[in-house]
XYZ file of C-alpha atoms in Angstrom:
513
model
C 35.435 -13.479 24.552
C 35.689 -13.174 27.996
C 32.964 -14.153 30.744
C 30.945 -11.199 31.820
C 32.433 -11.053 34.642
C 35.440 -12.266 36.999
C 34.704 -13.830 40.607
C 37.741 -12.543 42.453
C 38.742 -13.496 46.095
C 41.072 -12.132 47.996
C 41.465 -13.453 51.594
C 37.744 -13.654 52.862
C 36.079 -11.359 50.881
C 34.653 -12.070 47.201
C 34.073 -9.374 45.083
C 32.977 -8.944 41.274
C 34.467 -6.983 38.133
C 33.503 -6.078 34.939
C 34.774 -7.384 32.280
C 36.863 -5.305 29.845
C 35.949 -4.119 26.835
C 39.506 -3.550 24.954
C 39.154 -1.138 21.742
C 42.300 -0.211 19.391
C 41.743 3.363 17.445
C 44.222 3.937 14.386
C 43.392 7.443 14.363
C 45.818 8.234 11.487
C 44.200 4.900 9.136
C 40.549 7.108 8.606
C 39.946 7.035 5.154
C 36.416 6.615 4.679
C 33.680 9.215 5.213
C 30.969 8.479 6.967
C 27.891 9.297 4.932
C 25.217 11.728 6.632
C 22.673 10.186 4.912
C 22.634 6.963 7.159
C 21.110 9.236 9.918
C 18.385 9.659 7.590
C 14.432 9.629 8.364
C 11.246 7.745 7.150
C 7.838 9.626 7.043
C 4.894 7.720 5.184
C 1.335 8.547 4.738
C 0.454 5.952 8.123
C -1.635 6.551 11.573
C -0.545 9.640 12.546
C 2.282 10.738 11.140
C 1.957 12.978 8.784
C -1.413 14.375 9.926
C -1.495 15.558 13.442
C 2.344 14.347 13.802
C 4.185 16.808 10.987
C 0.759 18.594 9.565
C -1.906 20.362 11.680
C -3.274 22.433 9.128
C -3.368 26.116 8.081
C -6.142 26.933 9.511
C -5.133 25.475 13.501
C -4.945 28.387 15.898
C -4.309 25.904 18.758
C -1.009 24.398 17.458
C 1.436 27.127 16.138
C 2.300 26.123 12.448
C 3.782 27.374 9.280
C 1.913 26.329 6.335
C 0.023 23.574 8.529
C 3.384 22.096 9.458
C 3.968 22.233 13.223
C 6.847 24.468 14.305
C 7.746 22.822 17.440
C 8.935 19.527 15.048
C 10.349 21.871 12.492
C 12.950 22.647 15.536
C 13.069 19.463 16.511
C 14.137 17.973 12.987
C 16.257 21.385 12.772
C 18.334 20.505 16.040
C 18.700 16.972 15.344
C 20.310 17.875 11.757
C 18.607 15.101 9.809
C 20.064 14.954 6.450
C 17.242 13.660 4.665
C 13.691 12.566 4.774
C 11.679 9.728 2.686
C 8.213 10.227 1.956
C 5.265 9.200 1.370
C 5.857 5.613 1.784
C 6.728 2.592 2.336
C 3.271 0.721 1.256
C 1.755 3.956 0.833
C 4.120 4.735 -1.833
C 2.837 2.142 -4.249
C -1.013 3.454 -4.097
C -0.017 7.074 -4.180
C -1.161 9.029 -6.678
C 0.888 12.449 -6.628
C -1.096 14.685 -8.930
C -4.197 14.033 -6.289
C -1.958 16.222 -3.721
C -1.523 19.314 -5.433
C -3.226 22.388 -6.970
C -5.790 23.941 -4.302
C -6.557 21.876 -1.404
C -10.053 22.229 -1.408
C -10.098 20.356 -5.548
C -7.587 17.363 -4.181
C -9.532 13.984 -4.649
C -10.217 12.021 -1.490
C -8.555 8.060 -1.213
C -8.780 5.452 1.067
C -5.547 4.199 2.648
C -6.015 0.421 2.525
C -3.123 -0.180 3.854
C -2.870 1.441 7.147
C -6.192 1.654 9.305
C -8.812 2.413 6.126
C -8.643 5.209 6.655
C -9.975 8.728 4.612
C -6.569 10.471 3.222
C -7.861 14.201 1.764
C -4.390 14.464 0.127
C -4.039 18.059 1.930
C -0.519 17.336 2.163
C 1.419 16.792 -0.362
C 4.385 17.147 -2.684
C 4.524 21.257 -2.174
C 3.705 20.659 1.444
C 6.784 17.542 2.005
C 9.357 19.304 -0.666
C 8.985 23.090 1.706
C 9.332 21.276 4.507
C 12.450 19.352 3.911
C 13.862 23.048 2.499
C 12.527 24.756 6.427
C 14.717 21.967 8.177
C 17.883 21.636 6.189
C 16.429 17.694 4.697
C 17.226 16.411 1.365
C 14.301 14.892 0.448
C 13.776 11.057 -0.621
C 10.927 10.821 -2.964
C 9.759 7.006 -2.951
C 8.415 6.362 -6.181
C 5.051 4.576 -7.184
C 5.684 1.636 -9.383
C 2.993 -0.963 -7.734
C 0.174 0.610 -9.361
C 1.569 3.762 -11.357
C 2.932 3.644 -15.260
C 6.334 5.246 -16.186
C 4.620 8.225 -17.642
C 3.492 8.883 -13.424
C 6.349 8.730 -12.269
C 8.459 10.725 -14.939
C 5.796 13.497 -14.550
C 6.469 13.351 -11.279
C 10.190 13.895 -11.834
C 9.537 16.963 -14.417
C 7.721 18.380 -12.197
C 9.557 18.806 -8.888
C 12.813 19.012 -11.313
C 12.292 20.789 -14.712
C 13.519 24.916 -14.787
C 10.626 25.205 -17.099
C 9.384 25.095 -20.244
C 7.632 21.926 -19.974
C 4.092 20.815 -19.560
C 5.227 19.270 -15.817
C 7.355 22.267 -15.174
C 4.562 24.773 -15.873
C 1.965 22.872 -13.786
C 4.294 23.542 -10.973
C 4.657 26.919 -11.374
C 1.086 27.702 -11.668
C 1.162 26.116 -8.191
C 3.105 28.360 -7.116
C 6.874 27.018 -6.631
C 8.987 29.428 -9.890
C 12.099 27.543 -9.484
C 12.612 23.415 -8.983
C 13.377 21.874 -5.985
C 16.329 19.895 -7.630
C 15.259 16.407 -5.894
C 18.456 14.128 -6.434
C 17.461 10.918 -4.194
C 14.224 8.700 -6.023
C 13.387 5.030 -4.595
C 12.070 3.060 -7.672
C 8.915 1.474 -5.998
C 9.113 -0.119 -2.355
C 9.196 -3.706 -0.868
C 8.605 -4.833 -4.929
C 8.823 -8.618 -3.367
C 5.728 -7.333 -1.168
C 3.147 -4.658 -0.778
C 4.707 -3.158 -3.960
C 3.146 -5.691 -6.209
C 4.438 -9.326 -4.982
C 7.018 -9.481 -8.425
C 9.771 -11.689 -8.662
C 13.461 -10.314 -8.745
C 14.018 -11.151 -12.392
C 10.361 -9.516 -13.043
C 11.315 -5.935 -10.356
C 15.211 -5.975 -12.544
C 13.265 -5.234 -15.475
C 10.558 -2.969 -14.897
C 13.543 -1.404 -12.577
C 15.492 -0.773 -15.646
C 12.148 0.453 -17.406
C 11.421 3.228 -15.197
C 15.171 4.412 -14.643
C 15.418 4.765 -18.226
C 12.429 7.528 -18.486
C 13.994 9.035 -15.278
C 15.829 11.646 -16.725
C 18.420 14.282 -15.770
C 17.741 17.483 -18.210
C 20.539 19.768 -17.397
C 22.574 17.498 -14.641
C 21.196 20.052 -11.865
C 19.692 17.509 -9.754
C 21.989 14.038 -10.726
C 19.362 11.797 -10.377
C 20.039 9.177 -7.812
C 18.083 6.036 -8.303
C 17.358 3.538 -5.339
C 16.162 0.159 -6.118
C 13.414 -1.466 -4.252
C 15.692 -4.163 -2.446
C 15.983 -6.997 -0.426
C 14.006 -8.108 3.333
C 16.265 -9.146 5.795
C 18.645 -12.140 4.398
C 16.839 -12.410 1.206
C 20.504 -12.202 -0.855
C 19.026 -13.892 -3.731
C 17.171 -10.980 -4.268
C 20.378 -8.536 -4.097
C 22.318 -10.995 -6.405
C 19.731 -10.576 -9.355
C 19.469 -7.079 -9.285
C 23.124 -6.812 -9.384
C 23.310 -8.888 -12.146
C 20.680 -7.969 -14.147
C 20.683 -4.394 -14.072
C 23.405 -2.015 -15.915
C 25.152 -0.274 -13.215
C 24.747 3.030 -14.791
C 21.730 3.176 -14.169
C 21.530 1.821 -10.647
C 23.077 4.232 -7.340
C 22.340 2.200 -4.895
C 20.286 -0.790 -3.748
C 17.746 -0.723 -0.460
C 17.529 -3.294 2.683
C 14.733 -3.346 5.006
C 15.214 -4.980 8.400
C 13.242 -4.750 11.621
C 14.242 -5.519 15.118
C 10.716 -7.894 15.973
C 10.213 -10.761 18.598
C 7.340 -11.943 15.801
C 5.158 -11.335 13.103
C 2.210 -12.727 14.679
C 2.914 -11.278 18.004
C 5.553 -8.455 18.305
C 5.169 -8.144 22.237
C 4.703 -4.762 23.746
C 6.809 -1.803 24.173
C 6.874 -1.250 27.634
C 6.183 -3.989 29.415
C 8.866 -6.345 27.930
C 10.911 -9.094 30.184
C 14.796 -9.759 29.680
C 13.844 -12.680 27.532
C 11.805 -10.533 24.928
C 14.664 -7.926 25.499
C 17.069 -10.306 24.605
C 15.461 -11.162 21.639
C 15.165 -7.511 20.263
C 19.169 -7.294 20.724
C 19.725 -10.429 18.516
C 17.003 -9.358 16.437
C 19.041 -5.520 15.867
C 22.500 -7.400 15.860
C 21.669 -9.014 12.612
C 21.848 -6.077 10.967
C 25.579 -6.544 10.855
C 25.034 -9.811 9.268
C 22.959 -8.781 6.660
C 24.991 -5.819 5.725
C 28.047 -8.285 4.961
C 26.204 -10.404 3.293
C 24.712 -7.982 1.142
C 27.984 -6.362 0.714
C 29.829 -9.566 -0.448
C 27.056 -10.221 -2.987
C 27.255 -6.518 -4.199
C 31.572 -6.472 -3.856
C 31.311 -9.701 -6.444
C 29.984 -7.522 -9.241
C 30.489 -4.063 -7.967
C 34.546 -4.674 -6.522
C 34.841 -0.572 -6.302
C 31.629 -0.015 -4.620
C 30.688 2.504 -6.407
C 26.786 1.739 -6.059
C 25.817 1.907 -2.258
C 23.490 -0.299 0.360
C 20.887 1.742 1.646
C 19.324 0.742 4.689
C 15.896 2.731 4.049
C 13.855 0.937 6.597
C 15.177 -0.121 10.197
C 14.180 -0.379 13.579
C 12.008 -1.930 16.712
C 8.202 -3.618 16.397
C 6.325 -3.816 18.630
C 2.629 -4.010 19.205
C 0.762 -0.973 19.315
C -0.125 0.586 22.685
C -3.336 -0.536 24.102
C -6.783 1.063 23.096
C -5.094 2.002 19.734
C -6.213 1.572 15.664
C -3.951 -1.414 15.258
C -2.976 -0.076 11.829
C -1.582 3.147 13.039
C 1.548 1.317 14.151
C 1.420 3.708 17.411
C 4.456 2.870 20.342
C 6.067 3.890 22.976
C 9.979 4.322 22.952
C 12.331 3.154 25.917
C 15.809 2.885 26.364
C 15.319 -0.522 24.960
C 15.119 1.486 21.394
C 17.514 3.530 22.294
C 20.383 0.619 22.526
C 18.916 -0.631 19.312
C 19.373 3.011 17.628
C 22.923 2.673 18.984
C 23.950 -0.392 17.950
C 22.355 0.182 14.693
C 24.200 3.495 14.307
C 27.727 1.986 14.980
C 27.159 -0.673 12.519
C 26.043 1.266 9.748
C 29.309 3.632 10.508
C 31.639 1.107 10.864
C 29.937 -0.326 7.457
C 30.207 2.995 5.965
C 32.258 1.586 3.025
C 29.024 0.130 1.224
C 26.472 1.547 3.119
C 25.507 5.144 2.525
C 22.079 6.052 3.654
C 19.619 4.858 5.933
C 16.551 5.662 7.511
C 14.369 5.314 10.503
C 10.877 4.011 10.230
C 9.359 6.178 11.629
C 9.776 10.061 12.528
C 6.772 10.954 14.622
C 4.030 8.691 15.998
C 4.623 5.304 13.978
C 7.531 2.539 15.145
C 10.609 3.843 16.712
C 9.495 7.259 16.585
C 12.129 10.101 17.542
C 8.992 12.166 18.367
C 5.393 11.542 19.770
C 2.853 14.377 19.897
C -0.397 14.474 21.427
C -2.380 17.835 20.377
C -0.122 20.397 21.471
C 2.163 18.584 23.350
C 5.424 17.127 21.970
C 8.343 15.027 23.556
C 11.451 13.594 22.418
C 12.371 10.126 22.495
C 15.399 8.201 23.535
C 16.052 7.692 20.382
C 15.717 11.030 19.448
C 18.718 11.553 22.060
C 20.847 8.743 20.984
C 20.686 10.426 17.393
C 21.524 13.636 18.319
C 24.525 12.597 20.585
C 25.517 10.624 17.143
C 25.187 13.018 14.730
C 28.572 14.048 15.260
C 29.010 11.425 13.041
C 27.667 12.651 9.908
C 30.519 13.385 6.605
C 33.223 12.901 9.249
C 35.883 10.161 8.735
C 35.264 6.850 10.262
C 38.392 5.681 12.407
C 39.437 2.074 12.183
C 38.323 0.235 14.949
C 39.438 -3.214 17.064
C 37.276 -4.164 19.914
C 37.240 -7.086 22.078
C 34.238 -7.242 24.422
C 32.730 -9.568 26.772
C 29.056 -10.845 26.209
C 25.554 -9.978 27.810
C 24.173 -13.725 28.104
C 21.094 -15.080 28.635
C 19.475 -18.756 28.764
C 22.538 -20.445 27.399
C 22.771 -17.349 24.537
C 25.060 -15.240 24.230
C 25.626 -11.224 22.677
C 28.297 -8.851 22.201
C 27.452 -6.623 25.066
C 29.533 -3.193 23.571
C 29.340 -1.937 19.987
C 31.606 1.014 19.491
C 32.190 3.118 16.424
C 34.857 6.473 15.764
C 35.274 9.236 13.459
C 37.602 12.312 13.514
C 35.479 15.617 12.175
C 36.667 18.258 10.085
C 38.157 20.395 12.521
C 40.094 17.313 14.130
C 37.935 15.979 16.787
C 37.622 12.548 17.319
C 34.408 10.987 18.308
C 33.857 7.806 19.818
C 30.228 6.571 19.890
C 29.545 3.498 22.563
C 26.260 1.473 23.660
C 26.452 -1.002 26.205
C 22.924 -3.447 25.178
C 23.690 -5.895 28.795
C 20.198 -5.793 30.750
C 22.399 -5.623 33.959
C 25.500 -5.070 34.561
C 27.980 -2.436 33.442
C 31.174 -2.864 31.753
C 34.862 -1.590 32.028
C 35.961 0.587 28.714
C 39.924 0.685 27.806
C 40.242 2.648 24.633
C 43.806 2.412 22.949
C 44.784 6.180 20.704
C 46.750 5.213 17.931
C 48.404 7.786 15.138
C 47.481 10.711 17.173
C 47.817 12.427 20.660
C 44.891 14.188 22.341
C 44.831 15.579 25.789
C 40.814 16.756 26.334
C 38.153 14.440 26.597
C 34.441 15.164 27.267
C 31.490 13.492 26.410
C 27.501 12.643 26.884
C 25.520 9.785 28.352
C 21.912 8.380 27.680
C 20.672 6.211 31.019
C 18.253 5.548 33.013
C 17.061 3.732 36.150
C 15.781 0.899 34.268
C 15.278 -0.569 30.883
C 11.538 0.178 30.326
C 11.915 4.069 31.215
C 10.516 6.157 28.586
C 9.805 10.098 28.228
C 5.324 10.900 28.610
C 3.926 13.808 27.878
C 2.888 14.228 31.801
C 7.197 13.451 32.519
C 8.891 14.306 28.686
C 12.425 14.255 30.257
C 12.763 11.304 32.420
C 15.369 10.008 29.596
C 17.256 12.649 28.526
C 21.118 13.422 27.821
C 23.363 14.325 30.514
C 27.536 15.667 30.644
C 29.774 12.673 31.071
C 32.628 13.032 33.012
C 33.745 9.567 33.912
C 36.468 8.768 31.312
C 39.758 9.277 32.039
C 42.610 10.199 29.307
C 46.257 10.053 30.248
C 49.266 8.747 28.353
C 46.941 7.681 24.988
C 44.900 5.714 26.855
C 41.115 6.486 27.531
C 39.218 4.366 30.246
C 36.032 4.609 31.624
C 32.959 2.492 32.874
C 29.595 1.847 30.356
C 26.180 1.694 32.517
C 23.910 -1.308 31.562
C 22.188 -0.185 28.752
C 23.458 2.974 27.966
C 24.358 5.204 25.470
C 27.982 7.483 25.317
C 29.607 9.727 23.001
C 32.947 10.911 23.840
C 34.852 13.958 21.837
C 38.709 13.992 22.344
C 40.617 17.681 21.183
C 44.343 17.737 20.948
């Protein structure tokens, strides 16, 4: 690696440069698609997420709604193309009961949600309620499955019932409720965090009650091709990958979740605005790991799985933080700055240049809990920058990822040092390529040289996420402070693109022959 940067004199005047950032593109080597479904969302049954966040109610005159569901998030989640949506938990998942949220609202038993805040849950939304919704924005939806506290029978009613053409018991419940025709759900996590808050079991103990409830989980006409996500491993935990690889029968197993969060601690997770280089620096090692717990799971899962035919599925990622002052602690309430968007942009570039194994992800969490892409307050909404930084990137999703060399300097800190650039590439259906780039140094920007290989281009435009300083963030009194502007600092001429990265800044580039 290179120092950050180069003390250069020449006669009596010093002056600095950045450091380059080389990056090789074999445009003509893509092979592998990227999978849409990493750009995928979270939404659980926590704070205010669902209600207030995604559901105001039929009955609210104040907020304009269809069906109780806000409309200015439906064209929020419409323009930021998310491909699918997982619901209702997380922890949640494991104490939900889904035949409490459906039939008329006004008969739905009441619960207690011990695990976030205590508070009352009425159950007014629902499977009908999360199913139309992902249908309104375009979402395949992600059911998480309740194996904590549920039986087989549960869940596989559950499955009949959002799945079945008819005929059954499940099937005509459903109708009576009025949905005719199934909703064809293909994507079902078996249980959640089963090491954890979904019921504290061992690996060996999870492989077999995994292989229990995928059994029941059947396909009836091959419609809706069941896809079945195991409950999987916390950060480095590889052991746990290993025995579900091993002891379950692949047939029965599509892929195999990850959970990792970018957190300074457990017992203190520092704030979200207010953060110093040092606790900044912390969140970027923190979010770098990802990269090596994705090869780690990957070698595991390449040992017994050599075609990769059953994918990693990131299905909880982001930043922690404490909650913002003078809120319930166990609403899990933040504010987003550009620190979160650098680690949505890392993140991103990882999970496309790991695109091979891993096939889905998603954010924790869409609106008002964790790295939230959206925070509403009554009627008012605003977009995060991470809501930008996924946008810009979801030029991403089914295209072909580009092979990719890059040699860049480091951001360091204290005797520690980081990659400072990140940098991923795909070429779209019609022949664009896109080149995605976040620059996580806390100061100082860096020199780009891009190298096209395999193909010629000749237009280059692009889009940039920056701001004056590392702590801005978008309020509902200023909701565009961070917000996406044109890019036209890189320069293309004889296959060679060059340009300069801001600190801490987001770009997407598209290149047109």
């Amino acid at each position: 690696m290179r120092k950050a940067f180069l003390s250069i004199i020449a006669g009596c005047v010093a002056f600095t440069v950045a450091a380059q950032t080389k990056i090789t593109l074999n445009t003509d080597l893509a092979k592998t698609q990227i999978s849409k479904h990493i750009y995928g969302h979270f939404a659980e049954h926590l704070g205010r997420c669902i209600y207030g966040g995604i559901y105001v109610g039929e009955g609210n005159t104040k907020i304009p709604n269809t069906a109780g569901v806000r409309n200015d998030v439906i064209q929020a989640l419409k323009d930021l193309k998310i491909p699918n949506l997982r619901w209702p938990g997380g922890c949640f998942a494991d104490t939900y009961q889904w035949k409490d949220g459906i039939g008329p609202k006004a008969n739905r038993p009441k619960m207690v949600n011990v695990w976030w805040g205590g508070v009352t849950e009425d159950n007014s939304f629902g499977t009908h309620d999360f199913l139309d919704l992902c249908e309104r924005i375009g979402a395949e939806p992600y059911l998480a499955g309740n194996v904590g506290s549920g039986t087989v029978k549960d869940l596989t009613d559950w499955v009949t019932y959002v799945n079945h053409p008819g005929g059954s018991p499940m099937s005509e419940l459903r109708k009576q409720n009025g949905r005719e025709k199934p909703w064809n759900v293909k994507m079902w996590g078996v249980g959640n965090e089963a090491w954890g808050c979904g019921g504290n079991m061992t690996a060996e103990y999870y492989a077999n009650i995994y292989r229990q409830y995928a059994t029941f989980m059947t396909d009836w006409d091959n419609s809706s091709k069941i896809y079945r996500i195991a409950s999987g491993a916390s950060d480095g935990d590889y052991t746990w990958t290993e025995t579900l690889m091993k002891n379950i029968p692949h047939k029965m197993l599509a892929a195999v979740a990850l959970h990792h969060y970018s957190v300074l601690s457990w017992t203190d997770k520092g704030p979200s605005v207010d953060f110093n280089e040092g606790q900044y620096f912390k969140i970027m090692e923190e979010a770098w790991q990802m990269d090596e717990f994705i090869k780690g799971h990957s070698t595991i899962m390449d040992k017994y799985d050599p075609q990769k035919k059953i994918a990693l599925i990131v299905d909880e990622w982001g930043g922690w933080y404490n909650v913002e002052p003078g809120t319930n602690p166990g609403f899990l309430y933040q504010q987003n700055t550009m620190r979160d968007a650098m680690i949505a942009g890392l993140t991103l570039n990882i999970f496309n240049n790991h695109a091979d194994r891993v096939r889905g992800a998603n954010l924790a969490q869409i609106v008002n809990v964790l790295q939230s892409v959206i925070l509403t307050n009554e009627e008012k909404i605003l977009l995060t920058p991470t809501y930008h930084v996924m946008k810009m990137y979801n030029v991403h999703q089914d295209a072909t990822l580009v092979p990719i060399n890059i040699e860049a300097p480091t951001y360091d800190f204290q005797g520690k040092k980081l990659t400072a650039v990140s940098a991923s590439a795909s070429k779209d259906a019609a022949g664009t390529l896109n080149i995605s780039l976040t620059n996580i140094d806390y100061s100082k920007p860096h020199e780009v040289t891009i190298n096209l290989r395999g193909e010629d281009f000749s237009k280059v435009s692009g889009q940039i996420l920056a701001s004056a300083k590392i702590n801005d963030h978008n309020t509902f009194e200023q909701p565009n402070k961070v917000a996406i502007k044109d890019f036209a600092g890189a320069k293309l001429e004889k296959g060679v693109l060059k340009l300069t990265i801001p600190a801490y800044s987001v770009i997407v580039l598209n290149l047109k022959k």
